[in-house]
PDB file of C-alpha atoms in Angstrom:
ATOM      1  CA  UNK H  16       2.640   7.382  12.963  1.00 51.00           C
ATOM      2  CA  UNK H  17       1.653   3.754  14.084  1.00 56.00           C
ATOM      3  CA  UNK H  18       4.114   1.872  16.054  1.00 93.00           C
ATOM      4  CA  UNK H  19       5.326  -0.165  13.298  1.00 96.00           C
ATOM      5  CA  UNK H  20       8.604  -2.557  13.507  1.00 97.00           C
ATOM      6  CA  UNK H  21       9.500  -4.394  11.049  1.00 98.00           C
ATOM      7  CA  UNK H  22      12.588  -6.669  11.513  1.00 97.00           C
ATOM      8  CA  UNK H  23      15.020  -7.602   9.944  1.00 98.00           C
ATOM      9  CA  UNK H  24      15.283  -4.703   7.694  1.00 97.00           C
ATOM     10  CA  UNK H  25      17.544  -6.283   5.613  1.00 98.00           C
ATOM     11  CA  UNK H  26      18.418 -10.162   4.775  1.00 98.00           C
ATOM     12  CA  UNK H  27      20.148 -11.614   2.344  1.00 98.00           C
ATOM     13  CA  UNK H  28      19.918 -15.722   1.774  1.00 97.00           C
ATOM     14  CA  UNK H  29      20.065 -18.887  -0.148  1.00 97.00           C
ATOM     15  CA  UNK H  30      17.758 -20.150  -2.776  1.00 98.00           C
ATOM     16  CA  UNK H  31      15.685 -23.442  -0.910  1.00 97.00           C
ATOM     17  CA  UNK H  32      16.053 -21.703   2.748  1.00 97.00           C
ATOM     18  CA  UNK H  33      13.268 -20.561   5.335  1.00 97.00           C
ATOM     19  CA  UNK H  34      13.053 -16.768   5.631  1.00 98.00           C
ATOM     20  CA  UNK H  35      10.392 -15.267   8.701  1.00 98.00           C
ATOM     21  CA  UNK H  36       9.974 -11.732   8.188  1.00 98.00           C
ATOM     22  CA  UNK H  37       8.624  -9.761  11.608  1.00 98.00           C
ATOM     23  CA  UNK H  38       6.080  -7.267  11.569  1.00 98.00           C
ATOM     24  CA  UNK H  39       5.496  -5.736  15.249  1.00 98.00           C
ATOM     25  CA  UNK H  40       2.937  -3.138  15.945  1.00 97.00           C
ATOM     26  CA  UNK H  41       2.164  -1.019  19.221  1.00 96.00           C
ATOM     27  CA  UNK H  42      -1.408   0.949  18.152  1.00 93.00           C
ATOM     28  CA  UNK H  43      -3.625  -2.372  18.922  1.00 94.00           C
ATOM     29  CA  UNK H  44      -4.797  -2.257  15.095  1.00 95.00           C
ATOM     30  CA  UNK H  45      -6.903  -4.973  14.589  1.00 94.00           C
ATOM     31  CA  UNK H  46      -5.933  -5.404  10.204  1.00 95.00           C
ATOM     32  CA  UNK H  47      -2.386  -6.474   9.240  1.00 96.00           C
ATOM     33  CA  UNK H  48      -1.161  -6.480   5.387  1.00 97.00           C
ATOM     34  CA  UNK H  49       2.404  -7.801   4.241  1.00 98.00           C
ATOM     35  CA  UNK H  50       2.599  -6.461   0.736  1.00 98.00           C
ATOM     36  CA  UNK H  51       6.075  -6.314  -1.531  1.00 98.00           C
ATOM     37  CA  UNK H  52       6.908  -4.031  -3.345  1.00 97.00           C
ATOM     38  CA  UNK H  53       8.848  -4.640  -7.479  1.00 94.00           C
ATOM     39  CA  UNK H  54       9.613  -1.922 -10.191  1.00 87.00           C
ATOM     40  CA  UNK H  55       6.684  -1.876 -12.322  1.00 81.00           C
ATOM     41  CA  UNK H  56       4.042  -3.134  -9.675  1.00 84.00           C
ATOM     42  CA  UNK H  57       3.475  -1.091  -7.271  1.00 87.00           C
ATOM     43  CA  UNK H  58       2.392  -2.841  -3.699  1.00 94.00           C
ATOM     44  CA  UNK H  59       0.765  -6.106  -4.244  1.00 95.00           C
ATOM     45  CA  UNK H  60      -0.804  -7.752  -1.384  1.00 95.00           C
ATOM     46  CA  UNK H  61       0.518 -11.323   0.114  1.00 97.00           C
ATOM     47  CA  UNK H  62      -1.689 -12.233   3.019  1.00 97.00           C
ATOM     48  CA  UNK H  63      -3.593  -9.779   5.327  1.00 96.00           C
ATOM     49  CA  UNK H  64      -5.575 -10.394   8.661  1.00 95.00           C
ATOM     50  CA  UNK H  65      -8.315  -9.108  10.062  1.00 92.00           C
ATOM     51  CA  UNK H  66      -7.834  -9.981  13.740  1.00 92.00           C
ATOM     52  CA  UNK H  67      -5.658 -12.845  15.737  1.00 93.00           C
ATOM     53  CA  UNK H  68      -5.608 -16.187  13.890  1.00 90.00           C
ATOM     54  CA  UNK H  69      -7.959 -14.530  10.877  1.00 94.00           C
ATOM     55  CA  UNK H  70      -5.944 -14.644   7.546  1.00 95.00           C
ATOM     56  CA  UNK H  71      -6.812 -14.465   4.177  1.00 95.00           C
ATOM     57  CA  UNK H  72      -4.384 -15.052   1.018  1.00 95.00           C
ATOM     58  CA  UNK H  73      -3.797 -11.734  -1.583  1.00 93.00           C
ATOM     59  CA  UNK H  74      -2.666 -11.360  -4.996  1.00 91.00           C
ATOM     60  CA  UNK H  75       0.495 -13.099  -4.957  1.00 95.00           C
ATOM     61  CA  UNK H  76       0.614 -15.894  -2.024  1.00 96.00           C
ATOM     62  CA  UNK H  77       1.938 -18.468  -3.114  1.00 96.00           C
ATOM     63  CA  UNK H  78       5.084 -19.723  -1.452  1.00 96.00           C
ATOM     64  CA  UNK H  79       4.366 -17.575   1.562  1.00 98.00           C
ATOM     65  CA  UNK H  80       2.984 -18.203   4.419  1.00 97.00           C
ATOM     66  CA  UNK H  81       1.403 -16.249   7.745  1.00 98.00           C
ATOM     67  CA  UNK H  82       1.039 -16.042  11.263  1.00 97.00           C
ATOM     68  CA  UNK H  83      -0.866 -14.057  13.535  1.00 97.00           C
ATOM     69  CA  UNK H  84      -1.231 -15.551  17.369  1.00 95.00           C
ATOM     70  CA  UNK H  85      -1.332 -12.053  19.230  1.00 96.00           C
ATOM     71  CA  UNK H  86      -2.361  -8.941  17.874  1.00 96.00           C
ATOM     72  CA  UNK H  87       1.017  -7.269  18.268  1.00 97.00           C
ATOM     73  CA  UNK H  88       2.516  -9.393  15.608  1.00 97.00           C
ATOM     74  CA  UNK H  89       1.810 -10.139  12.281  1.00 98.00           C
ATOM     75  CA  UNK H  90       4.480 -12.963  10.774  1.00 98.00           C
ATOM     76  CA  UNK H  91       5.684 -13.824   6.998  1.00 98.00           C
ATOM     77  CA  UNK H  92       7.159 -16.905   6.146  1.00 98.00           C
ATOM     78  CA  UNK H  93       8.937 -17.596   2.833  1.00 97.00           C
ATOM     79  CA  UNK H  94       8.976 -21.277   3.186  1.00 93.00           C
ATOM     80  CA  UNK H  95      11.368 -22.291   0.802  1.00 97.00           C
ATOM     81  CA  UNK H  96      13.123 -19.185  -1.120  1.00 97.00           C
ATOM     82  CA  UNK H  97      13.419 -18.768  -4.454  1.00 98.00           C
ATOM     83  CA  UNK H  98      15.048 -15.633  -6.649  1.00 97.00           C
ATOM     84  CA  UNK H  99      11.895 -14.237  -7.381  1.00 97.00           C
ATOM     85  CA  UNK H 100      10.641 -13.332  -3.705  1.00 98.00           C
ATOM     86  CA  UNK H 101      13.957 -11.121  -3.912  1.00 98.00           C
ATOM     87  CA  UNK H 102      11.803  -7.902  -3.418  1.00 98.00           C
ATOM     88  CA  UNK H 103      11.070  -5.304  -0.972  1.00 98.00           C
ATOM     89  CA  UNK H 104       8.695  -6.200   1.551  1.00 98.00           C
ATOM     90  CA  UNK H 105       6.020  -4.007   3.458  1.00 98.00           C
ATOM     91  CA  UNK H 106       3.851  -4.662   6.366  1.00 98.00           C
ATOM     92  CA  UNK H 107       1.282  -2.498   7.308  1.00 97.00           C
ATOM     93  CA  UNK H 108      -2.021  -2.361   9.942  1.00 96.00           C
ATOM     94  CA  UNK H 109      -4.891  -0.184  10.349  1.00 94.00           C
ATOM     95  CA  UNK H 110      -7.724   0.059  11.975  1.00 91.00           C
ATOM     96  CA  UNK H 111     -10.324  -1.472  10.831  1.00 87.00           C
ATOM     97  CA  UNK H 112     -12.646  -2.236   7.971  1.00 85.00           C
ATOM     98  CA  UNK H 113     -12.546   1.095   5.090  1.00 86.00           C
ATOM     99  CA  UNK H 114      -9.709   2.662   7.030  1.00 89.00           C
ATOM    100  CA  UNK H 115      -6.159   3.618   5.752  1.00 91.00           C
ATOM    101  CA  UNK H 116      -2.971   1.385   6.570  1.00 94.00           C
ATOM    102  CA  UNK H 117       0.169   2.501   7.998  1.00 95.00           C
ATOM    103  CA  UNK H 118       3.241   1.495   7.082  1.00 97.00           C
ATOM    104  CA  UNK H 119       6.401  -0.029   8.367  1.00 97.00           C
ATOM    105  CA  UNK H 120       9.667   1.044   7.311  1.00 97.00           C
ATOM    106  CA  UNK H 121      10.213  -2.169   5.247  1.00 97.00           C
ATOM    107  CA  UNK H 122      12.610  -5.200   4.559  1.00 98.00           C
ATOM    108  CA  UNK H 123      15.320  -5.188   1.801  1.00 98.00           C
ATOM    109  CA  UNK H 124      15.139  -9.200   0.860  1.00 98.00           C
ATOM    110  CA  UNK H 125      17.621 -10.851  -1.358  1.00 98.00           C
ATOM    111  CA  UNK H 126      17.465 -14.190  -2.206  1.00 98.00           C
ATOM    112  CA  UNK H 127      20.425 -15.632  -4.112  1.00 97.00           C
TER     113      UNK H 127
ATOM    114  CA  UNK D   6      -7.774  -6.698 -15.076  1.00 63.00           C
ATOM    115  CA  UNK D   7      -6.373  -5.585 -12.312  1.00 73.00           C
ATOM    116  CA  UNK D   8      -8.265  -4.247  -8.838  1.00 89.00           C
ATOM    117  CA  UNK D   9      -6.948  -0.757  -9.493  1.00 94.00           C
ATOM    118  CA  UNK D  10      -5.646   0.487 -12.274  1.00 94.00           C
ATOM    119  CA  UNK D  11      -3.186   3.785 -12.517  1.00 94.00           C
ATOM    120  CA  UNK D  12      -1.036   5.038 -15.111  1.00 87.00           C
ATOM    121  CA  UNK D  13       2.654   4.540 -14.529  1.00 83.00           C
ATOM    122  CA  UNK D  14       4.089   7.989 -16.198  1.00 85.00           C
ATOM    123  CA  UNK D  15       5.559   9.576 -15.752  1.00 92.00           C
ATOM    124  CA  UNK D  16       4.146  12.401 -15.354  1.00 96.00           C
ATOM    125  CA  UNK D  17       6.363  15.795 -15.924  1.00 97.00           C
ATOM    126  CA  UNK D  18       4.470  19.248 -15.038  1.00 97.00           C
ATOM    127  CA  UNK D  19       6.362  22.402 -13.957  1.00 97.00           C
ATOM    128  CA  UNK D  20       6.796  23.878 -10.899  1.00 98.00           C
ATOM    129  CA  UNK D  21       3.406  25.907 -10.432  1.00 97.00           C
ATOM    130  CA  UNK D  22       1.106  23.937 -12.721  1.00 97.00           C
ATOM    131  CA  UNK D  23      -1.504  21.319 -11.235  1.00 97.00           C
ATOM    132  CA  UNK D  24      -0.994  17.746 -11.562  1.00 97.00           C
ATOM    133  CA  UNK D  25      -4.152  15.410 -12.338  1.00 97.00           C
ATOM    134  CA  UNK D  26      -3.295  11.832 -11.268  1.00 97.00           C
ATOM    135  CA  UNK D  27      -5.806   9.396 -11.993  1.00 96.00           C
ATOM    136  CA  UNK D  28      -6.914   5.929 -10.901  1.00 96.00           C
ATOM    137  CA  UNK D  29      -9.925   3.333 -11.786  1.00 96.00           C
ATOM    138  CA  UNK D  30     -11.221   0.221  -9.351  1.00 95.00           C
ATOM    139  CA  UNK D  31     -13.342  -2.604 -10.591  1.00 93.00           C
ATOM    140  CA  UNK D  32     -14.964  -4.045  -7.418  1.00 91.00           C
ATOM    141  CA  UNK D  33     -17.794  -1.702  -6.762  1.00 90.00           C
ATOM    142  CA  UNK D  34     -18.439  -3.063  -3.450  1.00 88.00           C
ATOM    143  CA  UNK D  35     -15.497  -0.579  -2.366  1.00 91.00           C
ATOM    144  CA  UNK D  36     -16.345   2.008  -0.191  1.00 90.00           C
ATOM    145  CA  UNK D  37     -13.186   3.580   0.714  1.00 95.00           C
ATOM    146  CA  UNK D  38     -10.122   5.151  -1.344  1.00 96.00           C
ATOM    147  CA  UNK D  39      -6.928   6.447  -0.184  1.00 97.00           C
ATOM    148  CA  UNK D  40      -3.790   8.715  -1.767  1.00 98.00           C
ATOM    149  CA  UNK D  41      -0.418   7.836  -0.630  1.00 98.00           C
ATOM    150  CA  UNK D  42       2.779   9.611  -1.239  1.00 98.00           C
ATOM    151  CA  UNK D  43       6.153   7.347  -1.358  1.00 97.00           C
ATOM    152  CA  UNK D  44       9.511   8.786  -1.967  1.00 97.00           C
ATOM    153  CA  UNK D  45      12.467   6.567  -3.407  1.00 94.00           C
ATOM    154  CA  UNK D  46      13.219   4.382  -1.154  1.00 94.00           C
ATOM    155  CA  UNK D  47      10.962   5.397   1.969  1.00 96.00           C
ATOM    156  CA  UNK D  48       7.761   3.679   3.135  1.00 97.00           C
ATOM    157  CA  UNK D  49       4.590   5.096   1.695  1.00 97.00           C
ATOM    158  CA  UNK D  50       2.493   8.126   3.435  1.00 96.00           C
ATOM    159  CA  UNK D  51      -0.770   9.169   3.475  1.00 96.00           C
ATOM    160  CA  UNK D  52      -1.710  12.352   1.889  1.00 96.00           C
ATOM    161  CA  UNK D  53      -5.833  12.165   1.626  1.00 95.00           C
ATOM    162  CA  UNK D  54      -9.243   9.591   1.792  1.00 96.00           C
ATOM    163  CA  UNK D  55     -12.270   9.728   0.233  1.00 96.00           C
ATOM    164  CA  UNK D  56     -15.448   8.290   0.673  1.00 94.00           C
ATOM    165  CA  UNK D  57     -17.910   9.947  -0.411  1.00 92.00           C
ATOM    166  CA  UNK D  58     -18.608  11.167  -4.505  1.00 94.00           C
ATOM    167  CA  UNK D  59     -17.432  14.489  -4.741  1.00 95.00           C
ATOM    168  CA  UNK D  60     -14.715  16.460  -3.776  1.00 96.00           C
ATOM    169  CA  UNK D  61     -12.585  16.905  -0.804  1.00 96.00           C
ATOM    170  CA  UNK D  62      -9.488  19.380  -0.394  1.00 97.00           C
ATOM    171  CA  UNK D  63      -6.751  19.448   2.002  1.00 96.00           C
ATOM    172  CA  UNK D  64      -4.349  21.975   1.268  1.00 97.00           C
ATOM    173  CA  UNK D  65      -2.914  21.943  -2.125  1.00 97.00           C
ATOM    174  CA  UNK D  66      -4.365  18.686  -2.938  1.00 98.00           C
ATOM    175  CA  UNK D  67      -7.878  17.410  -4.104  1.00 98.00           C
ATOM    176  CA  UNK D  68      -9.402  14.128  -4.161  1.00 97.00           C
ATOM    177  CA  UNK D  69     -12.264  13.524  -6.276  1.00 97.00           C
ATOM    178  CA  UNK D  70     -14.300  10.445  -6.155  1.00 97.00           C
ATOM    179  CA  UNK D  71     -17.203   8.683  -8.849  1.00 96.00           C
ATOM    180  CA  UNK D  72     -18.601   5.358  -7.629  1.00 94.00           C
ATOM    181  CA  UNK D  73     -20.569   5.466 -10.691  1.00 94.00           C
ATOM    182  CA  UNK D  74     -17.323   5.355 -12.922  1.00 95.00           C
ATOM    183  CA  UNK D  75     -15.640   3.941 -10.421  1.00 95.00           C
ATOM    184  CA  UNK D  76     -12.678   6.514 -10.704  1.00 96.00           C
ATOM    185  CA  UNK D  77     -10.781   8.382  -8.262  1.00 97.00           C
ATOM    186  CA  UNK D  78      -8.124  11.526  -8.745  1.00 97.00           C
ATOM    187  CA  UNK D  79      -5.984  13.398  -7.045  1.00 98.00           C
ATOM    188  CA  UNK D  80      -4.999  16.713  -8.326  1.00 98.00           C
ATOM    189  CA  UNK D  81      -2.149  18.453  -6.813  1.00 98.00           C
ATOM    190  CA  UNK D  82      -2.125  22.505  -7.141  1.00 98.00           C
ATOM    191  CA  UNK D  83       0.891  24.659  -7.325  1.00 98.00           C
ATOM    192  CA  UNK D  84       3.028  21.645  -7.767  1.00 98.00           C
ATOM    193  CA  UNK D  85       6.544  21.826  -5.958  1.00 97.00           C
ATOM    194  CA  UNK D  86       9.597  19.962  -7.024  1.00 96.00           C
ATOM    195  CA  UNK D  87       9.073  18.258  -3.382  1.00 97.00           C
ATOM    196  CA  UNK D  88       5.846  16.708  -4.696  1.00 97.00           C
ATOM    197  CA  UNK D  89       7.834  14.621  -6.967  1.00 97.00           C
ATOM    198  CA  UNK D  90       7.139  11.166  -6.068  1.00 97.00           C
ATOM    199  CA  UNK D  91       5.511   8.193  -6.729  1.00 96.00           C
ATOM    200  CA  UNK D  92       1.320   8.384  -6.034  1.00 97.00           C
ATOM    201  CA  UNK D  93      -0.430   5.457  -5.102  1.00 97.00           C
ATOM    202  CA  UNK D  94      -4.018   4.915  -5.055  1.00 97.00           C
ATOM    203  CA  UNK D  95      -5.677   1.961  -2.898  1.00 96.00           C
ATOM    204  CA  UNK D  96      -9.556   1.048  -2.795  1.00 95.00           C
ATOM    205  CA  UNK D  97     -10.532  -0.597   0.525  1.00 93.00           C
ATOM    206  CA  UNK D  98     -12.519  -3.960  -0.670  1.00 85.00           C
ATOM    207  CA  UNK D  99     -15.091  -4.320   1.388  1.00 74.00           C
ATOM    208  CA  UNK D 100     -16.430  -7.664   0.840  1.00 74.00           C
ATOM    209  CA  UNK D 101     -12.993  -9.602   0.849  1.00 75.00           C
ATOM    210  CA  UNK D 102     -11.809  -7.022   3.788  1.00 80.00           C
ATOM    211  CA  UNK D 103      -8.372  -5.880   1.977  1.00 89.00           C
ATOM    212  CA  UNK D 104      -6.507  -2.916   0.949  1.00 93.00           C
ATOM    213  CA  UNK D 105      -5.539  -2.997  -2.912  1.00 94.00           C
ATOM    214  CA  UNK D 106      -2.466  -1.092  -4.173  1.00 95.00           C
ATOM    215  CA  UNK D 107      -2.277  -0.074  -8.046  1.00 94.00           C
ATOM    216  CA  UNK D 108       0.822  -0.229  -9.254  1.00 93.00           C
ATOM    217  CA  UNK D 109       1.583   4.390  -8.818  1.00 95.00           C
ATOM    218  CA  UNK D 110       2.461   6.763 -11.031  1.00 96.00           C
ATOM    219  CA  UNK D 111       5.462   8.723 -11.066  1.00 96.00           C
ATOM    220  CA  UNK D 112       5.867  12.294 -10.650  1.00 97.00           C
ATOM    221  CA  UNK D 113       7.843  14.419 -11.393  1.00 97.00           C
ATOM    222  CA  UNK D 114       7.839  18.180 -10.973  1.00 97.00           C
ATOM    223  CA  UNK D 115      10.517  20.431 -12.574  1.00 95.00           C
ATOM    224  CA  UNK D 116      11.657  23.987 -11.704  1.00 91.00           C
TER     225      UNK D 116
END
């Protein structure tokens, strides 16, 4: 398995409050996904990159944010939290271009 | 319409039978499709990938792949009560450089 750390793995806070998820990886992978996971919807992508400071919005982006200023890291920002980002949230990297993504071990997120 | 499509189940075989799980894409610019495995409450797992049409076996389990269609299975032989899971199916988008999720199918294999 990649070298995959996510952090925290759990959280719990406040409606209107910054949240920065952590997503840490070892393997030197050059792509980074956050995706979260709901009953019903299977993983739906946030933001992804495709190398240090390259980001690109997914599916459901809006109020969240990224970072990426070292490959290592890969950073998710819920800038101002509201009930419906309570969800499970998955980072993952891989490779490159057309290859598979491995996955962190997630982060439990409750927003009340 | 979603990027990929799957069929939520869930799906109920018994313990020996073969389990067809099936999944459609709509950008045909993708070039590569992947099988993952994810038990309740773990992270998902890779079980197979596929990128050329055709078939390709590992074990118990086939992928199948038609870019004309644009439709991808997995079939699962001699299906074990372990095997029951949720499968999810991802198609690598080649010209926006991402990795879409559908939304799995749930399996479930009893004895």
């Amino acid at each position: 398995d990649a070298g995959i750390t996510q952090s925290p793995r759990h959280k719990v806070t406040e409606t209107g409050t910054p949240v920065t998820l952590r997503c840490h990886q070892t393997e030197n992978h050059r792509y980074m996904y956050w995706y979260r996971q709901d009953p019903g919807h299977g993983l739906r992508l946030i933001h992804y990159s495709y190398g240090v400071k390259d980001t690109d919005k997914g599916e459901v982006s809006d109020g969240y944010s990224v970072s990426r200023s070292k490959t290592e890291d890969f950073l998710l920002t819920l800038e101002s939290a509201t009930s419906s980002q309570t969800s499970v949230y998955f980072c993952a990297t891989g490779q490159g271009a057309n290859t598979e993504a491995f996955f962190g071990q997630g982060t439990r997120l409750t927003v009340v | 319409q979603k990027e990929v499509e799957q069929n939520s189940g869930p799906l109920s075989v018994p313990e020996g039978a073969i389990a067809s799980l099936n999944c459609t894409y709509s950008d045909r610019g993708s070039q590569s499709f992947f099988w993952y495995r994810q038990y309740s409450g773990k992270s998902p797992e890779l079980i197979m990938f596929i990128y050329s049409n055709g078939d390709k076996e590992d074990g118990r389990f086939t992928a199948q792949l038609n870019k004309a269609s644009q439709y991808v299975s997995l079939l699962i032989r001699d299906s074990q009560p372990s095997d029951s899971a949720t499968y999810l199916c991802a198609a690598f988008s080649g010209g926006y450089n991402k990795l879409i999720f559908g939304a799995g199918t749930r399996l479930a294999v009893h004895p």
